[in-house]
PDB file of C-alpha atoms and ligand atoms in Angstrom:
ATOM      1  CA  UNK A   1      86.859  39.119 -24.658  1.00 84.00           C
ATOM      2  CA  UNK A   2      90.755  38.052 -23.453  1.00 88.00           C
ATOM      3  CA  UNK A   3      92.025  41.206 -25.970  1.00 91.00           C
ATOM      4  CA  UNK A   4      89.027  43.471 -24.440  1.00 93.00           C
ATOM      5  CA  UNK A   5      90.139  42.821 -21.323  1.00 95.00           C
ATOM      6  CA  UNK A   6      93.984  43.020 -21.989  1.00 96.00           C
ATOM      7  CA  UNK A   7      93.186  46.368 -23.618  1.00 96.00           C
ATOM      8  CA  UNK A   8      91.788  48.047 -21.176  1.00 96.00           C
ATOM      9  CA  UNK A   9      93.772  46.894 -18.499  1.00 96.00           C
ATOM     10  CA  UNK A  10      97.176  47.859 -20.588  1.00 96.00           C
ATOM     11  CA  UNK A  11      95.056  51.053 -20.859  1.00 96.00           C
ATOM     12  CA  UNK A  12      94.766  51.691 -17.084  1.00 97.00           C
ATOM     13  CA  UNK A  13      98.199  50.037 -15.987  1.00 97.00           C
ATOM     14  CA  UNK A  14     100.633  51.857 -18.692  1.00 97.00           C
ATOM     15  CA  UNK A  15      98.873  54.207 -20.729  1.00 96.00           C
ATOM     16  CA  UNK A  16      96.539  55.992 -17.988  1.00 97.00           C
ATOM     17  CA  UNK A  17      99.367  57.045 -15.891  1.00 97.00           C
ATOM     18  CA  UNK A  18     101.399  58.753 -18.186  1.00 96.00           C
ATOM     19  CA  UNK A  19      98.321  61.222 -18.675  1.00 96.00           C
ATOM     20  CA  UNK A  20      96.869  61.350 -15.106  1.00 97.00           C
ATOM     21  CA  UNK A  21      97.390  64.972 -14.923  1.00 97.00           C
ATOM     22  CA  UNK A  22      95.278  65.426 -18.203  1.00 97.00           C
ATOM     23  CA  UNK A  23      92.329  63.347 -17.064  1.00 97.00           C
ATOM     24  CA  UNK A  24      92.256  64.772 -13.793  1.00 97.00           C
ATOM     25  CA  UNK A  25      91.585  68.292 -15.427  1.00 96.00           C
ATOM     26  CA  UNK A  26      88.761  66.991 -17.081  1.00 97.00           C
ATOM     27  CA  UNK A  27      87.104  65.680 -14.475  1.00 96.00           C
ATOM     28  CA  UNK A  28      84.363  68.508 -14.045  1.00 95.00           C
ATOM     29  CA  UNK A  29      83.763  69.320 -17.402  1.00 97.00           C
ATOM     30  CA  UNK A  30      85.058  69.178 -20.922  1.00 97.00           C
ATOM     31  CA  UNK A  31      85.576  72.003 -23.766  1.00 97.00           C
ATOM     32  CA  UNK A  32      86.372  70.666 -26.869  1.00 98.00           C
ATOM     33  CA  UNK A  33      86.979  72.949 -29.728  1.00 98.00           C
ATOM     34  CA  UNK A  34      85.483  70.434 -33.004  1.00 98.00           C
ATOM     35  CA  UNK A  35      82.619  68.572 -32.959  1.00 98.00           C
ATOM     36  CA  UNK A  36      83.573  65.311 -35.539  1.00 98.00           C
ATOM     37  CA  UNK A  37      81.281  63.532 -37.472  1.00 98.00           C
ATOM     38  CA  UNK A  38      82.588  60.640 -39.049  1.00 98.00           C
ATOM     39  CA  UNK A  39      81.776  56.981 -39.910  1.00 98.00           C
ATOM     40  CA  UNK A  40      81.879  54.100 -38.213  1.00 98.00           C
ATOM     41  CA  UNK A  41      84.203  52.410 -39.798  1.00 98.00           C
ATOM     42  CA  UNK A  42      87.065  50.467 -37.508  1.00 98.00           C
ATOM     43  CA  UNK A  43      89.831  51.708 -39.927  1.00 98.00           C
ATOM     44  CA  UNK A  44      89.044  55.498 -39.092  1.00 98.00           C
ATOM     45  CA  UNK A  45      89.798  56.341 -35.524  1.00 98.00           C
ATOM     46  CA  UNK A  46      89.294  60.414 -34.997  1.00 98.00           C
ATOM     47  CA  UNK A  47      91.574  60.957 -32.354  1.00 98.00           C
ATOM     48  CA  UNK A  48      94.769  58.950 -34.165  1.00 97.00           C
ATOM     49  CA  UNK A  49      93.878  60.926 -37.399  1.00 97.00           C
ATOM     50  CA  UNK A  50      93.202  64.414 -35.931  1.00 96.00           C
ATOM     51  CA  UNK A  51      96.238  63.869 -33.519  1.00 97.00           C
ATOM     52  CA  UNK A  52      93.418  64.911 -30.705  1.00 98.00           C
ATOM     53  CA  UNK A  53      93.870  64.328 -27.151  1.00 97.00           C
ATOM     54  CA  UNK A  54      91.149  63.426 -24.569  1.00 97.00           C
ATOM     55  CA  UNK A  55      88.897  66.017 -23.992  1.00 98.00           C
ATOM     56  CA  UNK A  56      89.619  68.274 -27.311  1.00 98.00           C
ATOM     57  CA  UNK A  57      86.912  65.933 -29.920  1.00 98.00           C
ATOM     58  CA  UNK A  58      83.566  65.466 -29.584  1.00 98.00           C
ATOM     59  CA  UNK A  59      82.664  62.602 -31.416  1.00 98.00           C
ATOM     60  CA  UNK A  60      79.596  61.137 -33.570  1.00 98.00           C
ATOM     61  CA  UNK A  61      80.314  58.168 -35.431  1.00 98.00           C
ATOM     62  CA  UNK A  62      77.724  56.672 -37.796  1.00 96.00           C
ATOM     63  CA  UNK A  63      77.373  54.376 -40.366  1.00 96.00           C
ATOM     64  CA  UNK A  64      78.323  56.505 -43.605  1.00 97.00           C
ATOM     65  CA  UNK A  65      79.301  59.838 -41.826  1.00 97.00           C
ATOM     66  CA  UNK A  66      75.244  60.362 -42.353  1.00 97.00           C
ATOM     67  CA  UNK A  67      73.664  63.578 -40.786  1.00 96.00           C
ATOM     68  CA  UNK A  68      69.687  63.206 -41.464  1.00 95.00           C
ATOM     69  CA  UNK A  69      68.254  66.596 -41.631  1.00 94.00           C
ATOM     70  CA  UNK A  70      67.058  68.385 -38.672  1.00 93.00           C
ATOM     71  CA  UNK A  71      63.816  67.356 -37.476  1.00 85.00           C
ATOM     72  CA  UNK A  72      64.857  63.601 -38.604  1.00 81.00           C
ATOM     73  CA  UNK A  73      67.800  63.079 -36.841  1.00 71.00           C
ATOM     74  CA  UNK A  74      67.622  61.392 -33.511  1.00 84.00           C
ATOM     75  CA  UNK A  75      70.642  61.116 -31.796  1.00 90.00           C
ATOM     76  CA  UNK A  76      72.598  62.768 -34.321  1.00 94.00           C
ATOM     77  CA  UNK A  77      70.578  65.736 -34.073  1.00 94.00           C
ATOM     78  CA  UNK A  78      70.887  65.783 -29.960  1.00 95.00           C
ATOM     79  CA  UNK A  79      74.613  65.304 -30.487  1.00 96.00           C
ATOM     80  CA  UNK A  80      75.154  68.260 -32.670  1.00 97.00           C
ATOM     81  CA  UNK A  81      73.151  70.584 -30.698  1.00 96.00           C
ATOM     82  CA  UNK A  82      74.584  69.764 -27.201  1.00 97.00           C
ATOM     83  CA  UNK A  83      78.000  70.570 -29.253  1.00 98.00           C
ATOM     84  CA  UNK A  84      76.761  73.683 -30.822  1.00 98.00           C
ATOM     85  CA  UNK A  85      74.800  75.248 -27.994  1.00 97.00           C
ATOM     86  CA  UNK A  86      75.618  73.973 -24.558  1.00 98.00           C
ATOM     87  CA  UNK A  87      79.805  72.631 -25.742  1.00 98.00           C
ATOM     88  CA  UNK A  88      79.775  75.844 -28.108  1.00 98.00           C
ATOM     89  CA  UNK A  89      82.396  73.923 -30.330  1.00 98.00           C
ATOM     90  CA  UNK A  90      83.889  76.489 -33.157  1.00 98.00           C
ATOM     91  CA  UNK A  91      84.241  73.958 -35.949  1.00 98.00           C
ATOM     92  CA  UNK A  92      82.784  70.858 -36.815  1.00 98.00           C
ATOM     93  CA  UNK A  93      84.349  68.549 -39.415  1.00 98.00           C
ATOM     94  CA  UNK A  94      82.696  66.000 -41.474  1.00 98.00           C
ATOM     95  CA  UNK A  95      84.636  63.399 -42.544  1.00 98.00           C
ATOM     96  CA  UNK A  96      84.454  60.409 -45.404  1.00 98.00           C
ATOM     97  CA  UNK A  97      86.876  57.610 -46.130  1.00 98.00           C
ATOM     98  CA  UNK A  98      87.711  55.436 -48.632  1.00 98.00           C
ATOM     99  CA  UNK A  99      85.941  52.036 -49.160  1.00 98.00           C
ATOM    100  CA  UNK A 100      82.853  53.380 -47.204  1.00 97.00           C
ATOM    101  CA  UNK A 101      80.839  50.316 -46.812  1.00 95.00           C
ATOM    102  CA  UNK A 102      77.654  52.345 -46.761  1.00 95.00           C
ATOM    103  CA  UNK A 103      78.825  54.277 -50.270  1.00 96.00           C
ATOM    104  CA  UNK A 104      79.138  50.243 -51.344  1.00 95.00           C
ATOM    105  CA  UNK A 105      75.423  49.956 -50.684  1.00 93.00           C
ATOM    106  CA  UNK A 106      74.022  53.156 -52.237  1.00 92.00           C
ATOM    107  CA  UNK A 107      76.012  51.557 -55.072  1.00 92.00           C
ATOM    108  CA  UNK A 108      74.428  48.110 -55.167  1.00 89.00           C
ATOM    109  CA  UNK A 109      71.249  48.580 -52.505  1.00 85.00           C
ATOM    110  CA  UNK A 110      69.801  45.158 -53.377  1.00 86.00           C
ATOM    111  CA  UNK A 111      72.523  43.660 -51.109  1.00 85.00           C
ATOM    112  CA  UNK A 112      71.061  45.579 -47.707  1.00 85.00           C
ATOM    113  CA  UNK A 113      67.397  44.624 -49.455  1.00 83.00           C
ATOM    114  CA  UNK A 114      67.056  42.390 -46.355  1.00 88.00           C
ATOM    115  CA  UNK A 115      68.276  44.913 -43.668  1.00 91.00           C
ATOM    116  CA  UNK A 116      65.349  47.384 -42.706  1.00 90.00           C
ATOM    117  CA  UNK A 117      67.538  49.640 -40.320  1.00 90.00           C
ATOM    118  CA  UNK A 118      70.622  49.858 -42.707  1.00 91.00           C
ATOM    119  CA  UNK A 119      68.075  50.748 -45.894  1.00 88.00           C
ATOM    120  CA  UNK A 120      65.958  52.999 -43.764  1.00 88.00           C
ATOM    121  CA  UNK A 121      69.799  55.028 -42.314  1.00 91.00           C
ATOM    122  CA  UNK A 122      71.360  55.534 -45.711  1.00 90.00           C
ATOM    123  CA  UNK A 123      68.027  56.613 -47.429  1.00 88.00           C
ATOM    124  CA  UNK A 124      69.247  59.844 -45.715  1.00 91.00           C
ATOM    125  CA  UNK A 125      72.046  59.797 -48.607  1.00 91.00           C
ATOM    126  CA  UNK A 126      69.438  59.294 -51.823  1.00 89.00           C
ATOM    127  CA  UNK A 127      70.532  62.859 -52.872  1.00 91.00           C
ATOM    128  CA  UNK A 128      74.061  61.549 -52.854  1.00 94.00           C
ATOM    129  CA  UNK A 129      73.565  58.992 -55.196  1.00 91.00           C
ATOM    130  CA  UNK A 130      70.772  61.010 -57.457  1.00 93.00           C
ATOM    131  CA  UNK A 131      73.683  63.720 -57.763  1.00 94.00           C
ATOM    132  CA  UNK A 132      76.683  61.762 -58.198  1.00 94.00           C
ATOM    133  CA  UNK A 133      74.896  59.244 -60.874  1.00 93.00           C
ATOM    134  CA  UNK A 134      73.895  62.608 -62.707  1.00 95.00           C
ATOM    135  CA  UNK A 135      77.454  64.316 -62.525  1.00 94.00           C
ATOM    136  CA  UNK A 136      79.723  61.545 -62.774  1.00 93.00           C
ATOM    137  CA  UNK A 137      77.852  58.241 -64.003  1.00 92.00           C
ATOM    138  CA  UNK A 138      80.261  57.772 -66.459  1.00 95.00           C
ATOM    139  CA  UNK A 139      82.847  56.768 -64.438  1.00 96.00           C
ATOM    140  CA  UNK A 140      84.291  52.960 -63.738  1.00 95.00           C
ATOM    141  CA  UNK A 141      83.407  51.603 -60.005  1.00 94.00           C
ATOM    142  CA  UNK A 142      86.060  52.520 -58.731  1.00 95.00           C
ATOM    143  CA  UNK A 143      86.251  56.579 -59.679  1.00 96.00           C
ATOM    144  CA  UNK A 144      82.633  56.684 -58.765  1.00 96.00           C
ATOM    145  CA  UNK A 145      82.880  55.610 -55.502  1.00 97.00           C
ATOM    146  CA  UNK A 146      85.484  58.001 -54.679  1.00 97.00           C
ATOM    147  CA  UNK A 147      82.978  60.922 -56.131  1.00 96.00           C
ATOM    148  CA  UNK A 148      80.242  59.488 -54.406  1.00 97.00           C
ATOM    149  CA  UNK A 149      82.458  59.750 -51.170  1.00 98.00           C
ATOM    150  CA  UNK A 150      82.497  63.033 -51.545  1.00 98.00           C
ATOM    151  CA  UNK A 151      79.638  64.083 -52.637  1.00 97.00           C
ATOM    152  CA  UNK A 152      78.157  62.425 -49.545  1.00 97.00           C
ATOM    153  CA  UNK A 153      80.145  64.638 -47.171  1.00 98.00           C
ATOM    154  CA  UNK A 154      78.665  67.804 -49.404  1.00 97.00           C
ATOM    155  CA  UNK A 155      75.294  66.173 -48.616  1.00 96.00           C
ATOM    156  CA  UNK A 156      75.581  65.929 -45.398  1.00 97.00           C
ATOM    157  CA  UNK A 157      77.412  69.181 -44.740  1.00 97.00           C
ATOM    158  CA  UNK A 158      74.123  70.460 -45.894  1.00 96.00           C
ATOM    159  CA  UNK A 159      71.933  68.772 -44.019  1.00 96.00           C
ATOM    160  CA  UNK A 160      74.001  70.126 -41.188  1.00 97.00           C
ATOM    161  CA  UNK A 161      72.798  73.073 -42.137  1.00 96.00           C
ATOM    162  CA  UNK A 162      69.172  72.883 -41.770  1.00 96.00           C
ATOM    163  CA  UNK A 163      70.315  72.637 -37.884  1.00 96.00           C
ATOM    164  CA  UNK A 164      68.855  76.056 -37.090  1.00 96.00           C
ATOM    165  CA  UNK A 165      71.654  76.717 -34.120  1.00 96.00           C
ATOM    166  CA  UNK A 166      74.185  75.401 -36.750  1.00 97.00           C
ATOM    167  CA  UNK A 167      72.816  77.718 -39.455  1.00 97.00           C
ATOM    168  CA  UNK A 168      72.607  80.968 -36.922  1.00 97.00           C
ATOM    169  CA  UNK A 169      76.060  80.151 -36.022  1.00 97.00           C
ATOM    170  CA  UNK A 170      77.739  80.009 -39.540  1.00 96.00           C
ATOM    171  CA  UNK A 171      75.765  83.140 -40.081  1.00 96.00           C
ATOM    172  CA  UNK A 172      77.451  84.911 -37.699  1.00 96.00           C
ATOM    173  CA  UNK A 173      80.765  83.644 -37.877  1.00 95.00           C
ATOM    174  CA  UNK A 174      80.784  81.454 -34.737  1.00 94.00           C
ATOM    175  CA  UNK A 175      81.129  78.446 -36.395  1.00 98.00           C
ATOM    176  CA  UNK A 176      83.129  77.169 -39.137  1.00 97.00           C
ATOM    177  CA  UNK A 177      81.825  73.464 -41.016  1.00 97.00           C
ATOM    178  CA  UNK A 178      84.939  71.728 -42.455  1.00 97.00           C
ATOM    179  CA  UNK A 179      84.588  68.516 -45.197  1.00 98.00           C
ATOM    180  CA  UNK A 180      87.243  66.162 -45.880  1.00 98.00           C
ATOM    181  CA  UNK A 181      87.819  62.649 -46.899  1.00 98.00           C
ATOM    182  CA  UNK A 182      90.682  60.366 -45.676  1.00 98.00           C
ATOM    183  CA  UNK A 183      92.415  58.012 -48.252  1.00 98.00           C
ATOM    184  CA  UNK A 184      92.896  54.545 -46.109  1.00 98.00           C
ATOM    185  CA  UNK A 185      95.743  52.848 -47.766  1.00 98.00           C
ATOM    186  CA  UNK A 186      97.345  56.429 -48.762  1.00 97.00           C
ATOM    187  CA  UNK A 187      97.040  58.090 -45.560  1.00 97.00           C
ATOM    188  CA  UNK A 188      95.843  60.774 -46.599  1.00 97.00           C
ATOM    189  CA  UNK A 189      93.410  63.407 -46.878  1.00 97.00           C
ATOM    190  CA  UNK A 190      91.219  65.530 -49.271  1.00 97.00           C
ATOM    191  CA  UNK A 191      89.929  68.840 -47.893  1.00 97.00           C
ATOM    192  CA  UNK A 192      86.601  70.695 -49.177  1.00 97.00           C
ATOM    193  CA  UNK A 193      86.747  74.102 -50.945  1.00 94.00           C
ATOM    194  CA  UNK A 194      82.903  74.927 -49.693  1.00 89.00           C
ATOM    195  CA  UNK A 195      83.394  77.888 -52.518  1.00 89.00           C
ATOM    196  CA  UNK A 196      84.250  75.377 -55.641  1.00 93.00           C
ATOM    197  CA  UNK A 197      82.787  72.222 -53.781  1.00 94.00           C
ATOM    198  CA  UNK A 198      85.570  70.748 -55.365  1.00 95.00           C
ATOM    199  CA  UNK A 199      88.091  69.131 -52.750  1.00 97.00           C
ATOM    200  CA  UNK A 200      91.514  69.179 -52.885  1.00 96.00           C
ATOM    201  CA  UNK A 201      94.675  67.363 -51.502  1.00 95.00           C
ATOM    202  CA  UNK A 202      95.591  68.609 -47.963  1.00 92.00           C
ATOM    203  CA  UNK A 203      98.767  70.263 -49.583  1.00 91.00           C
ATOM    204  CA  UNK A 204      97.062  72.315 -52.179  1.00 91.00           C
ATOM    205  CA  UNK A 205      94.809  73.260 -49.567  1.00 88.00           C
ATOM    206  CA  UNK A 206      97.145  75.002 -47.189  1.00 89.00           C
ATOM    207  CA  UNK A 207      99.324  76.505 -50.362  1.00 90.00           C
ATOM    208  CA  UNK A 208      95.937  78.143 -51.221  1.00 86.00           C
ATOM    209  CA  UNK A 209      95.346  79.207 -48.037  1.00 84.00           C
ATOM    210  CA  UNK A 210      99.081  80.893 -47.771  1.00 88.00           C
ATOM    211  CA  UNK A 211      98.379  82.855 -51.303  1.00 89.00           C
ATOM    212  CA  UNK A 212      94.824  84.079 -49.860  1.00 85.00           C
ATOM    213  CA  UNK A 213      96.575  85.603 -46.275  1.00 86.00           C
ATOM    214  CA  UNK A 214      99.445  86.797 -48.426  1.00 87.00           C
ATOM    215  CA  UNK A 215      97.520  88.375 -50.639  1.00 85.00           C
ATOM    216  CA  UNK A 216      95.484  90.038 -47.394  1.00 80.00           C
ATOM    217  CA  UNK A 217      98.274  91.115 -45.612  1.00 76.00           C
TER     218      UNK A 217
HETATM  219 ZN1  LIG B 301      82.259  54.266 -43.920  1.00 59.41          ZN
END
């Protein structure tokens, strides 16, 4: 409670007044550009990895960066279609990390046997682990965790989908759906190529993306 309380009150005493102005334009209404769904995971903080400032991320965290599929989804589904229809966001990024505690369980589910909430959440990732045990089941642990990773955030990218206002959107070019997957102890981050579904380091991404405007130019 002490480091709560020290936080917040470092927060209003130093930090607050150095960005007055900027929270005082917010004050009637926000616009943020991305809608970010991410896990809840203390090591991955949205706003410190996207560089965002107040007001320019909206933000759904759950456990395993899971989207259930639209008619499922709760919460997450009002989320994502207050951002998509009322906040009009233009992108939304999903985004995995290393050492995903709920990738451990889809790994060994006998150790969340006794938890009916966190069995019943990451049932919404069964595909994950029916498709990753099928494409890469011959990897050690620790390679198929990092596939699994990654394959979740394809799963759930499609899920996404089924969102009709997020499907109408892609369609016409309103709204771009982003993957990635941030490395913890690297620092860094793998981006999705939605047309190989294979994802690449953030370099290689934007070199590929330079050849494909230089070629269009
Ligand atoms: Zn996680």
């Amino acid at each position: 409670m002490e480091k709560f309380i020290a936080g917040i009150t470092r927060f209003q005493n130093e930090v607050f007044p150095k960005s007055r102005h900027l929270y005082e334009q917010l004050a009637d209404g926000q616009a943020p550009e991305t809608l970010y769904i991410g896990c809840s995971d203390s090591r991955v903080i949205p706003n410190e990895l996207m560089q965002a400032l107040p007001g320019e991320l909206f933000i759904c965290r759950t456990a395993g960066n899971l989207v259930p599929p639209y008619g499922e989804a709760g919460g997450v589904g009002a989320t994502v279609e207050f951002a998509v229809e009322i906040l009009k966001v233009r992108h939304i990024v999903i985004c995995g990390h290393s050492d995903c505690g709920a990738m451990k369980a889809l790994m060994t589910p006998e150790k969340v046997n006794g938890l009916k909430a966190v069995a019943a959440w990451i049932r919404h990732a069964d595909r994950v682990a029916a498709v990753a045990n099928a494409l890469h089941g011959d990897l050690d642990d620790h390679d198929f965790l990092s596939r699994l990773i990654e394959e979740n955030v394809i799963t759930q990218i499609d899920h996404l989908i089924t969102y009709p206002c997020v499907a109408a959107k892609l369609r016409s070019g309103n709204l771009f759906v982003h993957g990635m997957v941030f490395d913890i102890p690297k620092g860094e981050f793998r981006l999705l190529d939605r047309s190989t579904l294979r994802f690449l380091p953030l370099s290689e991404m934007l070199e590929q993306r330079a050849r494909q405007e230089a070629i269009s130019a």
